[in-house]
Amino acid sequence: MSVTIYDIAKEAGVSASTVSRVLNSSSLISDERSSNIIEIANRLGYTKRAIKKQKSRAILNIKLVLGQLNDPSLPLVYSVPELIDGIKAGVPENQLNIICETSNKTKDLFSSKKSGQADAVIFAFCQVPKSTEQYLKENNIPFLVLNRSPEENDFITFNNKEAMNELVKKSLVKTSRPVFLEMYSENEITTERRQGFLNACEELSIADYEFIQLNSLDEIDRHLLTNFTKKGKKQIVAMNDIIASVFMFQALKNSYKIPEDFSLSGFDGSSVSSMLASELRTVSLQINKLGRKSGDWITKRVLEREEAAYQVYLKGKYIEGSTYSS
């Protein structure tokens, strides 16, 4: 098993970031400590991973781990081809061999010989299993998490809270009586978007708001729409475009008009919203942009061997749409 910066850090009694700085010739560490760390690295046999090249181009094997297949909403929200195109565009001068896998807690992602040759791993729209994280760190394989923000690892994600906050403040006023519609799920993304909605209501001095947690999209029906109408709840802030799309379909089916009877916003800018009768007000999470930034990470982490933390928040793109009345 290859020696990692974590092995050196343990032996030297310092942090992994200190070892990283020394191995990258940082002037922030004293000469005495640097000499000690370099001596330990040499004694343990530490070597940086080699990169294959063809002429002047690097050839990189990138493992792309996607969300589980049992989540039917993933392909509706995130375009994998768009992500892959973005990753390749982000490293234009080099050849990328992208090996796709689906995440599965019971499956060893590195069981095959080919899998073990990955120069880097990108986890897209899924969590990193602890056993996999440990394997990657022990074998000094860089890895990146997309659309999540684990504070101890590299990540690129969208600032869901800030984007939802901006969307709500552009859509509501003090006298609004909004409903935040979400699926019954406690995860990082849901929490951030809910908090963005809550913060915006507080900033706008909106006191009469409501949270509705759905166990199923089937709960968006005539009864729910009638209940909202009776309560005067006409501003619907959906957690994502899928919920917003189902709401619009049911509203039109039951002879309601958008935005005359209900104003409606979504979130994600997913492909499903393009099939709606009216352009949805939403925030587009530009997947190609996410991919290009991942390419930048590959350049810095794999090609240039930088070991400083890479943690990036991207800004979503606001789409005005025609589903909110002025």
Short mmCIF file of C-alpha atoms in Angstrom, two decimals:
data_model
loop_
_atom_site.label_atom_id
_atom_site.label_comp_id
_atom_site.label_asym_id
_atom_site.label_seq_id
_atom_site.Cartn_x
_atom_site.Cartn_y
_atom_site.Cartn_z
CA MET A 1 0.00 0.00 0.00
CA SER A 2 1.40 3.40 -0.97
CA VAL A 3 2.41 5.97 1.63
CA THR A 4 0.09 8.99 1.95
CA ILE A 5 0.44 12.44 3.47
CA TYR A 6 -1.72 11.15 6.34
CA ASP A 7 0.92 8.52 7.16
CA ILE A 8 3.62 11.19 7.16
CA ALA A 9 1.48 13.51 9.30
CA LYS A 10 0.90 10.77 11.88
CA GLU A 11 4.61 9.96 12.07
CA ALA A 12 5.60 13.64 12.30
CA GLY A 13 2.87 14.59 14.76
CA VAL A 14 1.50 17.36 12.52
CA SER A 15 -1.60 17.90 10.40
CA ALA A 16 -1.96 16.59 6.84
CA SER A 17 -2.25 20.18 5.60
CA THR A 18 1.17 20.97 7.11
CA VAL A 19 2.68 17.98 5.31
CA SER A 20 0.99 19.12 2.09
CA ARG A 21 2.50 22.59 2.39
CA VAL A 22 5.99 21.21 2.97
CA LEU A 23 5.79 18.78 0.03
CA ASN A 24 4.63 21.66 -2.18
CA SER A 25 7.57 23.86 -1.09
CA SER A 26 5.55 26.33 0.98
CA SER A 27 7.53 29.03 2.80
CA LEU A 28 4.97 29.12 5.62
CA ILE A 29 6.60 26.21 7.49
CA SER A 30 9.87 26.61 9.38
CA ASP A 31 13.04 25.11 7.90
CA GLU A 32 13.49 22.80 10.88
CA ARG A 33 9.99 21.36 10.67
CA SER A 34 10.17 21.12 6.87
CA SER A 35 13.43 19.18 7.05
CA ASN A 36 11.93 16.77 9.57
CA ILE A 37 8.83 16.15 7.44
CA ILE A 38 10.88 15.64 4.27
CA GLU A 39 13.15 13.18 6.12
CA ILE A 40 10.12 11.19 7.31
CA ALA A 41 8.58 11.24 3.82
CA ASN A 42 11.79 9.89 2.30
CA ARG A 43 12.19 7.26 5.02
CA LEU A 44 8.62 6.02 4.54
CA GLY A 45 9.08 5.94 0.76
CA TYR A 46 6.49 8.57 -0.14
CA THR A 47 6.11 9.24 -3.88
CA LYS A 48 3.55 11.31 -5.74
CA ARG A 49 1.29 9.48 -8.18
CA ALA A 50 2.61 9.29 -11.74
CA ILE A 51 0.49 10.54 -14.64
CA LYS A 52 0.46 8.69 -17.97
CA LYS A 53 1.21 10.80 -21.01
CA GLN A 54 0.80 10.44 -24.76
CA LYS A 55 3.11 12.92 -26.47
CA SER A 56 2.45 16.16 -24.57
CA ARG A 57 -1.04 15.23 -23.34
CA ALA A 58 -1.85 13.60 -20.02
CA ILE A 59 -4.16 10.58 -20.14
CA LEU A 60 -6.30 10.49 -17.02
CA ASN A 61 -8.68 7.81 -15.77
CA ILE A 62 -11.50 9.55 -13.90
CA LYS A 63 -14.10 7.48 -12.06
CA LEU A 64 -17.49 9.24 -12.01
CA VAL A 65 -19.76 7.83 -9.30
CA LEU A 66 -23.43 8.70 -9.80
CA GLY A 67 -26.45 8.53 -7.51
CA GLN A 68 -28.26 5.24 -7.00
CA LEU A 69 -30.51 3.93 -9.76
CA ASN A 70 -33.44 3.58 -7.34
CA ASP A 71 -33.77 7.38 -7.21
CA PRO A 72 -36.05 8.12 -10.22
CA SER A 73 -35.76 11.89 -9.84
CA LEU A 74 -32.02 12.09 -10.57
CA PRO A 75 -32.21 11.94 -14.40
CA LEU A 76 -35.02 14.53 -14.31
CA VAL A 77 -32.93 17.00 -12.32
CA TYR A 78 -29.36 16.35 -13.42
CA SER A 79 -28.13 15.68 -16.96
CA VAL A 80 -25.21 13.24 -16.83
CA PRO A 81 -24.16 13.84 -20.49
CA GLU A 82 -24.09 17.59 -19.78
CA LEU A 83 -21.95 16.98 -16.70
CA ILE A 84 -19.48 14.78 -18.60
CA ASP A 85 -19.23 17.30 -21.46
CA GLY A 86 -18.50 20.00 -18.89
CA ILE A 87 -15.78 17.94 -17.18
CA LYS A 88 -14.03 17.29 -20.49
CA ALA A 89 -14.34 20.94 -21.53
CA GLY A 90 -12.73 21.91 -18.22
CA VAL A 91 -9.56 19.96 -19.09
CA PRO A 92 -9.31 20.72 -22.84
CA GLU A 93 -5.62 19.95 -23.33
CA ASN A 94 -5.75 16.43 -21.91
CA GLN A 95 -7.49 13.13 -22.59
CA LEU A 96 -9.99 11.92 -20.00
CA ASN A 97 -11.19 8.34 -19.77
CA ILE A 98 -14.36 8.71 -17.69
CA ILE A 99 -15.52 5.48 -16.03
CA CYS A 100 -19.11 5.73 -14.76
CA GLU A 101 -20.42 3.81 -11.75
CA THR A 102 -23.61 4.02 -9.72
CA SER A 103 -23.32 4.38 -5.96
CA ASN A 104 -24.32 1.36 -3.90
CA LYS A 105 -23.51 0.92 -0.23
CA THR A 106 -23.17 -2.85 -0.64
CA LYS A 107 -20.81 -2.69 -3.63
CA ASP A 108 -17.04 -2.26 -3.56
CA LEU A 109 -16.35 0.55 -6.03
CA PHE A 110 -12.74 -0.55 -6.38
CA SER A 111 -13.16 -4.30 -6.70
CA SER A 112 -11.90 -4.50 -10.29
CA LYS A 113 -8.37 -3.92 -11.52
CA LYS A 114 -9.53 -1.18 -13.88
CA SER A 115 -11.34 0.62 -11.07
CA GLY A 116 -8.21 0.62 -8.96
CA GLN A 117 -6.30 2.55 -11.64
CA ALA A 118 -8.36 5.72 -11.25
CA ASP A 119 -6.30 8.92 -11.09
CA ALA A 120 -9.20 10.69 -9.39
CA VAL A 121 -12.80 10.03 -8.36
CA ILE A 122 -15.79 12.37 -8.65
CA PHE A 123 -18.94 11.63 -6.64
CA ALA A 124 -21.88 13.30 -8.39
CA PHE A 125 -25.10 13.91 -6.45
CA CYS A 126 -24.39 11.26 -3.82
CA GLN A 127 -22.60 10.79 -0.51
CA VAL A 128 -19.19 9.12 -0.17
CA PRO A 129 -19.36 5.85 1.82
CA LYS A 130 -16.98 5.99 4.79
CA SER A 131 -15.18 2.81 3.72
CA THR A 132 -14.61 4.26 0.24
CA GLU A 133 -13.40 7.57 1.67
CA GLN A 134 -10.89 5.71 3.84
CA TYR A 135 -9.67 3.64 0.87
CA LEU A 136 -9.15 6.74 -1.28
CA LYS A 137 -7.23 8.58 1.43
CA GLU A 138 -5.07 5.56 2.25
CA ASN A 139 -4.16 5.17 -1.42
CA ASN A 140 -3.64 8.90 -2.01
CA ILE A 141 -6.35 9.07 -4.71
CA PRO A 142 -7.89 12.56 -5.00
CA PHE A 143 -11.68 12.68 -4.83
CA LEU A 144 -14.31 15.37 -5.27
CA VAL A 145 -17.94 15.57 -4.13
CA LEU A 146 -20.51 17.40 -6.28
CA ASN A 147 -23.68 19.06 -4.95
CA ARG A 148 -22.77 18.25 -1.35
CA SER A 149 -20.48 20.17 1.01
CA PRO A 150 -18.57 17.82 3.35
CA GLU A 151 -16.37 20.23 5.29
CA GLU A 152 -13.44 17.79 5.54
CA ASN A 153 -13.23 16.98 1.79
CA ASP A 154 -13.06 18.71 -1.60
CA PHE A 155 -16.43 19.75 -3.00
CA ILE A 156 -18.19 21.87 -5.60
CA THR A 157 -21.80 22.70 -4.88
CA PHE A 158 -24.44 25.31 -5.53
CA ASN A 159 -25.32 27.73 -2.77
CA ASN A 160 -28.89 26.47 -2.36
CA LYS A 161 -29.71 28.68 0.62
CA GLU A 162 -28.56 31.90 -1.03
CA ALA A 163 -30.25 31.07 -4.34
CA MET A 164 -33.59 30.21 -2.70
CA ASN A 165 -33.35 33.38 -0.63
CA GLU A 166 -32.85 35.48 -3.78
CA LEU A 167 -35.68 33.70 -5.62
CA VAL A 168 -38.17 34.26 -2.80
CA LYS A 169 -37.25 37.93 -2.34
CA LYS A 170 -37.82 38.54 -6.05
CA SER A 171 -41.20 36.79 -5.90
CA LEU A 172 -42.89 37.79 -2.64
CA VAL A 173 -43.86 40.93 -0.74
CA LYS A 174 -44.74 41.63 2.89
CA THR A 175 -48.43 40.84 2.37
CA SER A 176 -47.75 37.47 0.69
CA ARG A 177 -49.02 34.26 2.30
CA PRO A 178 -46.67 31.69 0.76
CA VAL A 179 -46.52 27.91 1.04
CA PHE A 180 -43.20 26.06 0.84
CA LEU A 181 -43.80 22.64 -0.74
CA GLU A 182 -41.19 19.94 -0.17
CA MET A 183 -40.91 16.17 -0.17
CA TYR A 184 -40.61 14.49 3.22
CA SER A 185 -36.83 14.13 3.31
CA GLU A 186 -34.20 15.41 5.70
CA ASN A 187 -31.02 15.99 3.75
CA GLU A 188 -28.53 18.77 3.22
CA ILE A 189 -30.17 20.20 0.09
CA THR A 190 -33.71 20.25 1.53
CA THR A 191 -32.48 21.90 4.72
CA GLU A 192 -30.56 24.61 2.85
CA ARG A 193 -33.46 25.50 0.55
CA ARG A 194 -35.93 25.53 3.44
CA GLN A 195 -33.61 27.84 5.39
CA GLY A 196 -33.25 30.13 2.36
CA PHE A 197 -37.05 30.42 2.17
CA LEU A 198 -37.30 31.07 5.92
CA ASN A 199 -34.57 33.73 5.86
CA ALA A 200 -36.26 35.54 2.96
CA CYS A 201 -39.62 35.57 4.75
CA GLU A 202 -37.92 37.04 7.81
CA GLU A 203 -36.18 39.73 5.74
CA LEU A 204 -39.49 40.61 4.04
CA SER A 205 -41.35 40.58 7.39
CA ILE A 206 -43.68 37.83 6.15
CA ALA A 207 -45.27 36.14 9.15
CA ASP A 208 -48.04 34.11 7.51
CA TYR A 209 -46.18 31.32 5.73
CA GLU A 210 -46.61 27.56 5.79
CA PHE A 211 -44.45 24.46 5.26
CA ILE A 212 -46.04 21.42 3.64
CA GLN A 213 -44.12 18.13 3.60
CA LEU A 214 -45.34 15.65 1.00
CA ASN A 215 -44.92 11.91 1.39
CA SER A 216 -45.84 11.47 -2.26
CA LEU A 217 -46.45 13.68 -5.29
CA ASP A 218 -49.94 12.13 -5.42
CA GLU A 219 -50.82 14.37 -2.46
CA ILE A 220 -50.87 17.34 -4.85
CA ASP A 221 -54.53 16.97 -5.83
CA ARG A 222 -57.85 18.82 -6.00
CA HIS A 223 -58.28 18.64 -2.22
CA LEU A 224 -54.91 20.33 -1.58
CA LEU A 225 -55.58 23.04 -4.18
CA THR A 226 -59.04 23.74 -2.73
CA ASN A 227 -57.57 23.95 0.76
CA PHE A 228 -54.95 26.48 -0.37
CA THR A 229 -57.63 28.57 -2.10
CA LYS A 230 -59.83 28.66 1.02
CA LYS A 231 -56.86 29.79 3.13
CA GLY A 232 -55.85 32.44 0.60
CA LYS A 233 -52.51 30.68 0.06
CA LYS A 234 -51.77 31.61 -3.54
CA GLN A 235 -47.98 31.87 -3.64
CA ILE A 236 -46.43 28.41 -4.00
CA VAL A 237 -42.67 28.02 -3.53
CA ALA A 238 -41.74 24.47 -4.55
CA MET A 239 -38.49 22.96 -3.34
CA ASN A 240 -37.69 21.76 -6.86
CA ASP A 241 -38.97 21.85 -10.43
CA ILE A 242 -40.50 18.37 -10.22
CA ILE A 243 -42.85 19.40 -7.40
CA ALA A 244 -43.62 22.66 -9.22
CA SER A 245 -44.36 20.80 -12.47
CA VAL A 246 -46.78 18.38 -10.79
CA PHE A 247 -48.48 21.31 -9.04
CA MET A 248 -48.95 23.15 -12.34
CA PHE A 249 -50.30 20.02 -14.05
CA GLN A 250 -52.86 19.45 -11.28
CA ALA A 251 -53.82 23.14 -11.14
CA LEU A 252 -54.53 23.30 -14.88
CA LYS A 253 -56.32 19.94 -14.76
CA ASN A 254 -58.66 21.33 -12.09
CA SER A 255 -59.38 24.55 -14.03
CA TYR A 256 -57.07 26.84 -12.07
CA LYS A 257 -54.91 29.35 -13.92
CA ILE A 258 -51.20 30.05 -13.46
CA PRO A 259 -50.33 32.74 -12.37
CA GLU A 260 -53.84 34.24 -11.95
CA ASP A 261 -55.01 31.73 -9.31
CA PHE A 262 -51.65 30.46 -8.10
CA SER A 263 -48.20 32.00 -8.49
CA LEU A 264 -45.59 29.26 -8.70
CA SER A 265 -41.81 28.88 -8.53
CA GLY A 266 -39.52 25.86 -8.69
CA PHE A 267 -35.82 25.23 -8.24
CA ASP A 268 -33.11 23.37 -10.23
CA GLY A 269 -33.86 24.46 -13.81
CA SER A 270 -34.33 20.79 -14.70
CA SER A 271 -35.38 19.45 -18.09
CA VAL A 272 -38.83 18.49 -16.80
CA SER A 273 -39.81 22.17 -16.55
CA SER A 274 -39.24 22.62 -20.30
CA MET A 275 -42.36 20.51 -20.94
CA LEU A 276 -44.67 22.88 -19.04
CA ALA A 277 -47.29 25.09 -20.65
CA SER A 278 -45.65 28.22 -19.18
CA GLU A 279 -42.01 29.00 -18.47
CA LEU A 280 -41.42 28.30 -14.80
CA ARG A 281 -39.84 30.83 -12.47
CA THR A 282 -36.88 28.95 -11.06
CA VAL A 283 -33.16 28.90 -10.36
CA SER A 284 -31.09 26.98 -12.88
CA LEU A 285 -28.27 24.88 -11.46
CA GLN A 286 -26.04 24.88 -14.52
CA ILE A 287 -24.69 21.34 -14.70
CA ASN A 288 -22.23 22.15 -17.48
CA LYS A 289 -20.75 24.84 -15.24
CA LEU A 290 -20.47 22.28 -12.45
CA GLY A 291 -18.62 19.99 -14.86
CA ARG A 292 -16.23 22.69 -16.03
CA LYS A 293 -15.35 23.55 -12.46
CA SER A 294 -14.71 19.85 -11.87
CA GLY A 295 -12.27 20.01 -14.77
CA ASP A 296 -10.49 22.86 -13.01
CA TRP A 297 -10.26 20.65 -9.90
CA ILE A 298 -8.72 17.85 -11.99
CA THR A 299 -6.11 20.29 -13.32
CA LYS A 300 -5.18 21.55 -9.88
CA ARG A 301 -5.41 18.30 -7.93
CA VAL A 302 -4.16 15.71 -10.42
CA LEU A 303 -2.02 17.53 -12.98
CA GLU A 304 -0.52 20.32 -10.88
CA ARG A 305 -0.48 18.21 -7.69
CA GLU A 306 -1.88 20.96 -5.49
CA GLU A 307 -3.02 19.58 -2.14
CA ALA A 308 -4.71 22.61 -0.61
CA ALA A 309 -8.44 22.20 0.08
CA TYR A 310 -10.68 22.81 -2.95
CA GLN A 311 -14.13 23.91 -1.76
CA VAL A 312 -16.30 25.96 -4.12
CA TYR A 313 -19.84 27.33 -3.95
CA LEU A 314 -21.40 28.18 -7.33
CA LYS A 315 -24.19 30.68 -7.90
CA GLY A 316 -27.40 29.49 -9.56
CA LYS A 317 -28.94 31.40 -12.49
CA TYR A 318 -32.26 33.12 -11.80
CA ILE A 319 -34.97 32.45 -14.44
CA GLU A 320 -37.79 35.03 -14.40
CA GLY A 321 -40.38 32.82 -16.08
CA SER A 322 -44.07 33.66 -16.43
CA THR A 323 -45.60 31.77 -13.50
CA TYR A 324 -45.64 34.66 -11.01
CA SER A 325 -48.05 37.57 -11.14
CA SER A 326 -46.62 41.04 -10.53
#
